[in-house]
Short mmCIF file of C-alpha atoms in Angstrom, two decimals:
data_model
loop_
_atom_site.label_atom_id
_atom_site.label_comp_id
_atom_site.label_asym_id
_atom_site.label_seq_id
_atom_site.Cartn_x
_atom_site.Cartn_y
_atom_site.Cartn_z
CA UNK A 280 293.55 -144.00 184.39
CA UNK A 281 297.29 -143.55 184.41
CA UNK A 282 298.12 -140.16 182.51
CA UNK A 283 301.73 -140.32 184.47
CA UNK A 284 303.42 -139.96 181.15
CA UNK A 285 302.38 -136.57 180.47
CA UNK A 286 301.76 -135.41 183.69
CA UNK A 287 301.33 -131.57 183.81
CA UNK A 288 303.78 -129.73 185.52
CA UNK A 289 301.08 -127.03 186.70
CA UNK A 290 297.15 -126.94 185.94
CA UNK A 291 297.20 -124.34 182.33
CA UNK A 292 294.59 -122.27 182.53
CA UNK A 293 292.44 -122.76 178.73
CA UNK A 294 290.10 -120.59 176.62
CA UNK A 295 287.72 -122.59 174.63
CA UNK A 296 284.16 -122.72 173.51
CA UNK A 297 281.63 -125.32 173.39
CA UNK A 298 281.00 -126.49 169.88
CA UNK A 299 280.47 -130.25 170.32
CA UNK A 300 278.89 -131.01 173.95
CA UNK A 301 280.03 -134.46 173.74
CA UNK A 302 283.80 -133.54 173.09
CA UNK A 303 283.99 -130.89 175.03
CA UNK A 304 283.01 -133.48 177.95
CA UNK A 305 285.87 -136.07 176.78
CA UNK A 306 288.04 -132.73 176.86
CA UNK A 307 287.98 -131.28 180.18
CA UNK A 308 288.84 -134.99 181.75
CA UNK A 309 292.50 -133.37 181.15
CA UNK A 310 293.35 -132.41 184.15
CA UNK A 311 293.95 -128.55 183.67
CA UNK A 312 291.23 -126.09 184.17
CA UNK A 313 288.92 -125.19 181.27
CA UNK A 314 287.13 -121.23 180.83
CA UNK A 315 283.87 -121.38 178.73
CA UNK A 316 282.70 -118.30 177.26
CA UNK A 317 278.97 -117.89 178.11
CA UNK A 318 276.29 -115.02 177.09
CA UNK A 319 273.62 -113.62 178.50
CA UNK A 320 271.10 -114.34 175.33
CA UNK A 321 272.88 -117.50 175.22
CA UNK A 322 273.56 -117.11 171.73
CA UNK A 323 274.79 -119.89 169.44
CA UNK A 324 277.93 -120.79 170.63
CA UNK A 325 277.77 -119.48 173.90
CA UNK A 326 274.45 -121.11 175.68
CA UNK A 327 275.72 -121.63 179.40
CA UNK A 328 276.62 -125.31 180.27
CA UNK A 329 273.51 -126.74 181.83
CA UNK A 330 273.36 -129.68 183.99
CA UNK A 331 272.91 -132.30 181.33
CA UNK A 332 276.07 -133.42 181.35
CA UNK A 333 278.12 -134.08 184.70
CA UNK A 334 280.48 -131.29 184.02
CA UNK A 335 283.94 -131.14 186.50
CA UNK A 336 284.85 -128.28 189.17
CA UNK A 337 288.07 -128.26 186.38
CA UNK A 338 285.48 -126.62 183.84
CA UNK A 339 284.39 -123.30 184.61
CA UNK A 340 281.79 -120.48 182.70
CA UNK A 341 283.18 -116.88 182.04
CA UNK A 342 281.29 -114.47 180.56
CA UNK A 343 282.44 -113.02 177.27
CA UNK A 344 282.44 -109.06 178.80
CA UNK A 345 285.05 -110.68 181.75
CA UNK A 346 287.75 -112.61 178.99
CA UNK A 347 289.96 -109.58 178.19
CA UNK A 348 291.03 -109.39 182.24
CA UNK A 349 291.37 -112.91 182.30
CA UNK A 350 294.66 -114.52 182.19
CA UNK A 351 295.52 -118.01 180.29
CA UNK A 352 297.97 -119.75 178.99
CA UNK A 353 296.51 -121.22 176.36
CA UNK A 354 293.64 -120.65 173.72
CA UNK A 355 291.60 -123.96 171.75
CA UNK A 356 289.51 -122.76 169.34
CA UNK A 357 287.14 -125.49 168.06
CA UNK A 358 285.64 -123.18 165.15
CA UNK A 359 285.92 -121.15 162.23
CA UNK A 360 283.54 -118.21 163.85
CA UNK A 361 285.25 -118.52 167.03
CA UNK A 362 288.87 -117.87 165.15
CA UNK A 363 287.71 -115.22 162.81
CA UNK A 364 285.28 -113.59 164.18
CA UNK A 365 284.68 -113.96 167.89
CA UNK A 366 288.21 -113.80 169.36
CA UNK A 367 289.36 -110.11 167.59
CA UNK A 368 286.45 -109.08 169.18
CA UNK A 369 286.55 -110.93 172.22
CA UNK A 370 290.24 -111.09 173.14
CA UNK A 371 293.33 -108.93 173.61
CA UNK A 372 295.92 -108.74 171.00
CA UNK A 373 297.75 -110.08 173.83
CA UNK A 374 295.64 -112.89 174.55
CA UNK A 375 295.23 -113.85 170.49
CA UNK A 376 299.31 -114.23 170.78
CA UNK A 377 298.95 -116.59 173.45
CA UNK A 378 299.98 -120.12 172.30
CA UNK A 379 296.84 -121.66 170.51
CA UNK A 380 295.30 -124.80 169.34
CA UNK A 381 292.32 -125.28 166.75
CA UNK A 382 290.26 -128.31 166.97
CA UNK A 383 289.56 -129.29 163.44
CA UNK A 384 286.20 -131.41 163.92
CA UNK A 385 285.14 -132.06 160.32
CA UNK A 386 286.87 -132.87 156.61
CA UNK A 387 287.16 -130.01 154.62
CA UNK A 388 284.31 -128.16 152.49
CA UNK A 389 282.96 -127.58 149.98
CA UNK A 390 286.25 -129.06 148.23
CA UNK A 391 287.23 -132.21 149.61
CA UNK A 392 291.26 -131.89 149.07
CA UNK A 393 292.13 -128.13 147.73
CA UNK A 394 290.51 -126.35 150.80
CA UNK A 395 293.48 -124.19 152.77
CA UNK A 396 292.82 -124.14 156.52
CA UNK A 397 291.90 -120.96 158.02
CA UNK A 398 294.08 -121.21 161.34
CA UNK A 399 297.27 -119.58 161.08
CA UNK A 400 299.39 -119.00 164.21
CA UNK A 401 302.58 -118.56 164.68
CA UNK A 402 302.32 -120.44 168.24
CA UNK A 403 299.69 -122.50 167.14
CA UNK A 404 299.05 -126.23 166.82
CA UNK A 405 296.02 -127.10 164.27
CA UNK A 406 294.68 -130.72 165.64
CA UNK A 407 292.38 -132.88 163.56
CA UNK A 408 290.11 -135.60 165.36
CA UNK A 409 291.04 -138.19 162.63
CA UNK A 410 293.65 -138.92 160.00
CA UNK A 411 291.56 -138.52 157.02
CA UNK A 412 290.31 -135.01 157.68
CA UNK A 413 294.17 -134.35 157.87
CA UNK A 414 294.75 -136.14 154.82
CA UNK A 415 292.40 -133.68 152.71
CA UNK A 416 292.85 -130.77 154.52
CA UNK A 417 295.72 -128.06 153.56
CA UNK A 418 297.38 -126.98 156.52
CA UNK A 419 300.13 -125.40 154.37
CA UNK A 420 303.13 -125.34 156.60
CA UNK A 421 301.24 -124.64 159.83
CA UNK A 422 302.15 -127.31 163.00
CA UNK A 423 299.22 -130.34 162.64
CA UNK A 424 298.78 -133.53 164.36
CA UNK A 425 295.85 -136.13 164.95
CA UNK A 426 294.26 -136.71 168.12
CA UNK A 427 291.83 -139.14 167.80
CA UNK A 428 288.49 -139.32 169.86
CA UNK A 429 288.36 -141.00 173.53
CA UNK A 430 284.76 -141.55 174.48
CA UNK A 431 283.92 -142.18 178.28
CA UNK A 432 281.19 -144.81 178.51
CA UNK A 433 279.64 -146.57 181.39
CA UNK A 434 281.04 -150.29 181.59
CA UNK A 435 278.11 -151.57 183.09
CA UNK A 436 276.08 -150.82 179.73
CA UNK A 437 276.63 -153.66 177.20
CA UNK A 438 274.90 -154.08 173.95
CA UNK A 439 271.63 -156.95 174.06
CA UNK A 440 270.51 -156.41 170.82
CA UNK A 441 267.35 -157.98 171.63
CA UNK A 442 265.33 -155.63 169.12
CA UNK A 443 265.12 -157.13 165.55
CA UNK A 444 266.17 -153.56 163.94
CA UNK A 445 268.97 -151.44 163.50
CA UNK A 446 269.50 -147.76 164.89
CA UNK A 447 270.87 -143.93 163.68
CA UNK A 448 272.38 -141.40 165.90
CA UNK A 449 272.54 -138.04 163.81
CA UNK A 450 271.21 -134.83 164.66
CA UNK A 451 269.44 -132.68 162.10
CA UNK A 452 269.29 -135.46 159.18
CA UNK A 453 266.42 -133.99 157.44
CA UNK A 454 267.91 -130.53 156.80
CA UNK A 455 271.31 -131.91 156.64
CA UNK A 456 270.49 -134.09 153.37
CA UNK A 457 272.83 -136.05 151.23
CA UNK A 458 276.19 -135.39 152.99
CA UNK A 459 274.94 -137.18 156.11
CA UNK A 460 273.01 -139.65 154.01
CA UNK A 461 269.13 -138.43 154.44
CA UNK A 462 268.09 -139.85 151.02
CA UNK A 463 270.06 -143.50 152.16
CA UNK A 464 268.32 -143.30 155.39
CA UNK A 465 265.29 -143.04 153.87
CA UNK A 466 265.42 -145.92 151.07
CA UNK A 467 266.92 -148.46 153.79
CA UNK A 468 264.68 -147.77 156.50
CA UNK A 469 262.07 -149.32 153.29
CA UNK A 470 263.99 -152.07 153.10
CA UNK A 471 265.00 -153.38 156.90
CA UNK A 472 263.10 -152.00 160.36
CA UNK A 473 265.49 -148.91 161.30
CA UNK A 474 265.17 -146.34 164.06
CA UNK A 475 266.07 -142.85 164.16
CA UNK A 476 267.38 -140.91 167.23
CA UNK A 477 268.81 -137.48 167.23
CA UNK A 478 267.33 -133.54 167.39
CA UNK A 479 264.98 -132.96 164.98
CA UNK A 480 264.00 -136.94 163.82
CA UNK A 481 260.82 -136.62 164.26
CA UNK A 482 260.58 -134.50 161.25
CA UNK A 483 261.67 -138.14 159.31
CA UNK A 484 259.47 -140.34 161.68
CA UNK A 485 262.58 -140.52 164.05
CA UNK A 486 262.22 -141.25 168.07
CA UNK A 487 263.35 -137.21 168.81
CA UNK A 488 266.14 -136.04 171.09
CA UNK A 489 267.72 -138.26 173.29
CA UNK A 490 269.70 -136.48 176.34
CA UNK A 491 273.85 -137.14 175.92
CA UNK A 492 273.76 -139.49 178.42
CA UNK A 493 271.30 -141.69 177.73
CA UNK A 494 272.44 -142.32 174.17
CA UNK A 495 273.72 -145.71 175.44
CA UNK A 496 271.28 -146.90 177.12
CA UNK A 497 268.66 -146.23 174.02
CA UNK A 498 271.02 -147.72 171.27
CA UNK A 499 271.57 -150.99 173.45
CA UNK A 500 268.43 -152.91 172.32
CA UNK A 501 269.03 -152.57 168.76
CA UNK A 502 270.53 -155.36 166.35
CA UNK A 503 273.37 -152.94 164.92
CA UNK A 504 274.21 -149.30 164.34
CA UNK A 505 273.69 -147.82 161.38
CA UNK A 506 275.99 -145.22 159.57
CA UNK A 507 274.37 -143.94 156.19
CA UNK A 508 276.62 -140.96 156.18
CA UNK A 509 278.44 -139.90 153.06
CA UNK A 510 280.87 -137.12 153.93
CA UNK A 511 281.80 -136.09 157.95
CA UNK A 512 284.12 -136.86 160.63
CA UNK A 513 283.74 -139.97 162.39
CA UNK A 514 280.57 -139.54 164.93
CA UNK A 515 280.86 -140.12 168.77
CA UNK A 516 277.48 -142.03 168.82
CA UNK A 517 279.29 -144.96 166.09
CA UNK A 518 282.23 -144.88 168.77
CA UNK A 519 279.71 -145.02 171.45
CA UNK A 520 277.37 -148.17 170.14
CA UNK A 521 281.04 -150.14 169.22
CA UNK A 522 281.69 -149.29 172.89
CA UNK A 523 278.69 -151.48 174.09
CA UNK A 524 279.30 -153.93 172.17
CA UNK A 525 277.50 -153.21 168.57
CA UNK A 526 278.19 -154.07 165.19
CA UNK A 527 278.26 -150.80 163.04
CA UNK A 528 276.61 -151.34 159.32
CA UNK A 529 277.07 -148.30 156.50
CA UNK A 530 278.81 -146.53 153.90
CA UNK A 531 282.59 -147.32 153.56
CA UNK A 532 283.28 -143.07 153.70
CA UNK A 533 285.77 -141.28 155.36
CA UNK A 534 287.72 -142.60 158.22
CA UNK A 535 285.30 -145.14 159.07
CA UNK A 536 286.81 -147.97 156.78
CA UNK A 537 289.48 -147.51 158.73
CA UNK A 538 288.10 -148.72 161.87
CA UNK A 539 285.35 -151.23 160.38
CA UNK A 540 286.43 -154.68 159.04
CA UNK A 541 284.06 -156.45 157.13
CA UNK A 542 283.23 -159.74 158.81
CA UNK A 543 284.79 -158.82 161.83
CA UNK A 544 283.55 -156.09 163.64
CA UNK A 545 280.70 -154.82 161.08
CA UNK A 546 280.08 -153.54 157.35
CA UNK A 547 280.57 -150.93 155.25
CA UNK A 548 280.54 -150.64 151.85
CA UNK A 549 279.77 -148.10 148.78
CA UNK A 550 277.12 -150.52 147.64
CA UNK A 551 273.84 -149.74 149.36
CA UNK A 552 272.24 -153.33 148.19
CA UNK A 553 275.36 -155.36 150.08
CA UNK A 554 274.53 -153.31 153.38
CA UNK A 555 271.67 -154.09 153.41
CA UNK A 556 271.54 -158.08 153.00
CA UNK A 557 274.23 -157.45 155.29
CA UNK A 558 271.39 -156.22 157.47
CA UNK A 559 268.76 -158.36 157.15
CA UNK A 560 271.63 -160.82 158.13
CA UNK A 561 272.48 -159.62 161.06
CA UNK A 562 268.48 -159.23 162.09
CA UNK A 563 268.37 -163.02 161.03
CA UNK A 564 271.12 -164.02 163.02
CA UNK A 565 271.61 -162.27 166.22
CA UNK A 566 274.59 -164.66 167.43
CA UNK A 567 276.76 -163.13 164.82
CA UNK A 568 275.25 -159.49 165.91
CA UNK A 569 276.88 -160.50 168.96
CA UNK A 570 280.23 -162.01 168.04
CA UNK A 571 280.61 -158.79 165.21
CA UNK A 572 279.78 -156.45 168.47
CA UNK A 573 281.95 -157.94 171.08
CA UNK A 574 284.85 -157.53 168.11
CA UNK A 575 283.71 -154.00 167.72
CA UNK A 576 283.89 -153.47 171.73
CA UNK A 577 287.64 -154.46 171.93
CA UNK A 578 288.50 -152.39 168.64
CA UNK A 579 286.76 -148.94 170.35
CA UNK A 580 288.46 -149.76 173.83
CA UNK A 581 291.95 -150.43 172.04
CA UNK A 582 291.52 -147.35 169.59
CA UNK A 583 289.32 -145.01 171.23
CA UNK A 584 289.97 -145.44 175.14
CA UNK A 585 290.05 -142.44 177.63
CA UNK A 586 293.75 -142.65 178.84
CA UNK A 587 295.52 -142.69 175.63
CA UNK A 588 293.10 -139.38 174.58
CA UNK A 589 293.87 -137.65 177.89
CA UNK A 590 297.49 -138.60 177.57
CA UNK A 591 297.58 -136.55 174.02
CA UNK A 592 296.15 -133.91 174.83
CA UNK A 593 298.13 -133.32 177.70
CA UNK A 594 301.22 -133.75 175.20
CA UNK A 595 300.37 -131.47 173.28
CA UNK A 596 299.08 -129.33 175.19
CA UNK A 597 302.76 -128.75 176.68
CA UNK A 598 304.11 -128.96 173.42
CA UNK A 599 302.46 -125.21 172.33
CA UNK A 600 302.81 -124.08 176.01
CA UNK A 601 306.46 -125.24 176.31
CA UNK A 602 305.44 -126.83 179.63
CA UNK A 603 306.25 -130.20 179.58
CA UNK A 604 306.10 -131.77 182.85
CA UNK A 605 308.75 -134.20 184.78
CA UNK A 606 307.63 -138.08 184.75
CA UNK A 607 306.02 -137.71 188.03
CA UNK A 608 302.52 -136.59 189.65
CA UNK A 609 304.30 -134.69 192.47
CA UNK A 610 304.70 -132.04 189.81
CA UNK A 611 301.24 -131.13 189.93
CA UNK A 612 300.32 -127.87 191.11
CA UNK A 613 296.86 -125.99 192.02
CA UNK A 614 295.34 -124.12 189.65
CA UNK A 615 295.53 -120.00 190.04
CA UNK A 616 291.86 -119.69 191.10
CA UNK A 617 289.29 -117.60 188.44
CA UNK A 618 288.42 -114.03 188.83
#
């Protein structure tokens, strides 16, 4: 991966909390060192790591009683509670001043286009993980940009698609209803054979949990991914199946038309009855499964690929720190250790 560009003059030393395993993985591949706020009753929010995924020596747990005689240089929130609530309580005055970034992981809601952000900072950067959650969200006149997902997958897995079905990757569908498409889920899984995998699927006849890393692996098999979500950001499990090599079939919502093109890569569409001939298709006729997927591979490498994601962050990341580095990887220095 060459991240020369934006090489870091110095390893910053970042606040931020884990919200989204997943993310926070593609995350700390920028090479700066990362603090996690842990608890002992490992509330929500602040559960330690775990070994699940294979986290970096760059990524280290702090507990919350230790962050106030910390040091950083930077602070990410990734969520509203963290922002609001947690860091007057947590952090110095100090510490809130330091120059900040909030990851904006969703659209807005309840109101899709007249909700005001919450994060105002005067040395702050508000970053949204795709272009139509910025579209809809009002930032007012505080600093935003788009940094769109980078996903690290394992080359050697590629999609065979040998099971005559289709497959969903959502946690919590059942309790999460219509926004993330329970009812569609439902009525299509009556009309073409459709897995579910995620935390809590078995309470809708679903597979259960599948460990992060293994996501991959389990989706492989299937004919095409399925996406009957109305109203989210775009998921890393859609990025993850295109990255194998799998056509993605679903609702035409959000910024996923923007990254599907019918005929090409997969199908989306607002009318339920077109995705699904679309999917009996594609269960009839698993050499175009395989040309839409191999299509849908080179758009996810292309659009969502580890080195340009690692190579925005660390722009921006010395944009609200005022650290931009030279065009060289001599510039790197060690990181101040912790404690």
């Amino acid at each position: 991966m060459d991240t020369a560009s934006f090489e870091p003059a110095r390893a910053l030393r970042i606040l931020t909390w884990h919200v989204h395993g997943n993310y926070l993985y593609a995350l700390t591949q920028v090479p700066h060192e990362f603090f996690i706020p842990v608890q002992a009753d490992g509330r929500a929010g602040y559960a330690p790591l775990g070994t699940k995924i294979p986290w970096g020596a760059n990524v280290h747990e702090i507990s919350v009683e230790d962050i106030a005689r910390e040091q950083f240089d930077c602070i990410v929130y990734q969520s509203q509670a963290a922002y609001e609530q947690d860091a007057p309580e947590l952090l110095t005055a100090a510490q809130r001043a330091l120059p900040s970034i909030y990851i904006e992981h969703d659209p807005p809601r309840p109101y899709p286009v007249d909700t005001p952000h919450p994060f105002k900072h005067d040395h702050g950067i508000l970053v949204h993980v795709t272009h139509y959650n910025a579209l809809n969200w009002d930032a007012g006149d505080q600093p935003a940009q788009v940094i769109e997902h980078g996903v690290p997958f394992n080359p050697s897995l590629r999609h065979t698609g040998e099971k005559a079905a289709g497959i969903t990757a959502i946690n919590g569908l059942k309790k999460r209803g219509r926004r993330m498409g329970a009812d569609l889920f439902e009525w299509s899984r009556e009309q073409v054979p459709l897995d579910l995998i995620g935390m809590q699927s078995e309470e809708m006849g679903g597979l259960g949990e599948v460990p992060n890393l293994d996501v991959a692996a389990a989706m492989a098999p299937y004919r095409f991914f399925y996406t009957p979500i109305r109203y989210t950001s775009l998921g890393l499990a859609l990025i993850e199946a295109m990255l194998l090599g799998m056509p993605v079939v679903g609702v035409a919502a959000t910024e996923l038309p923007t990254v599907i093109e019918n005929g090409k890569n997969g199908f989306v569409h607002t009318d339920k009855h077109r995705i699904i001939d679309v999917m009996r298709q594609l269960i009839d006729e698993p050499e175009l499964a395989r040309r839409w997927g191999e299509q849908a591979r080179r758009t996810a490498m292309a659009r969502f690929n580890m080195e340009r994601f690692v190579n925005d962050w660390l722009e921006v990341l010395a944009r609200v720190t005022e650290t931009r580095a030279p065009h060289a990887r001599s510039g790197v220095q060690p990181a101040r250790a912790s404690g």
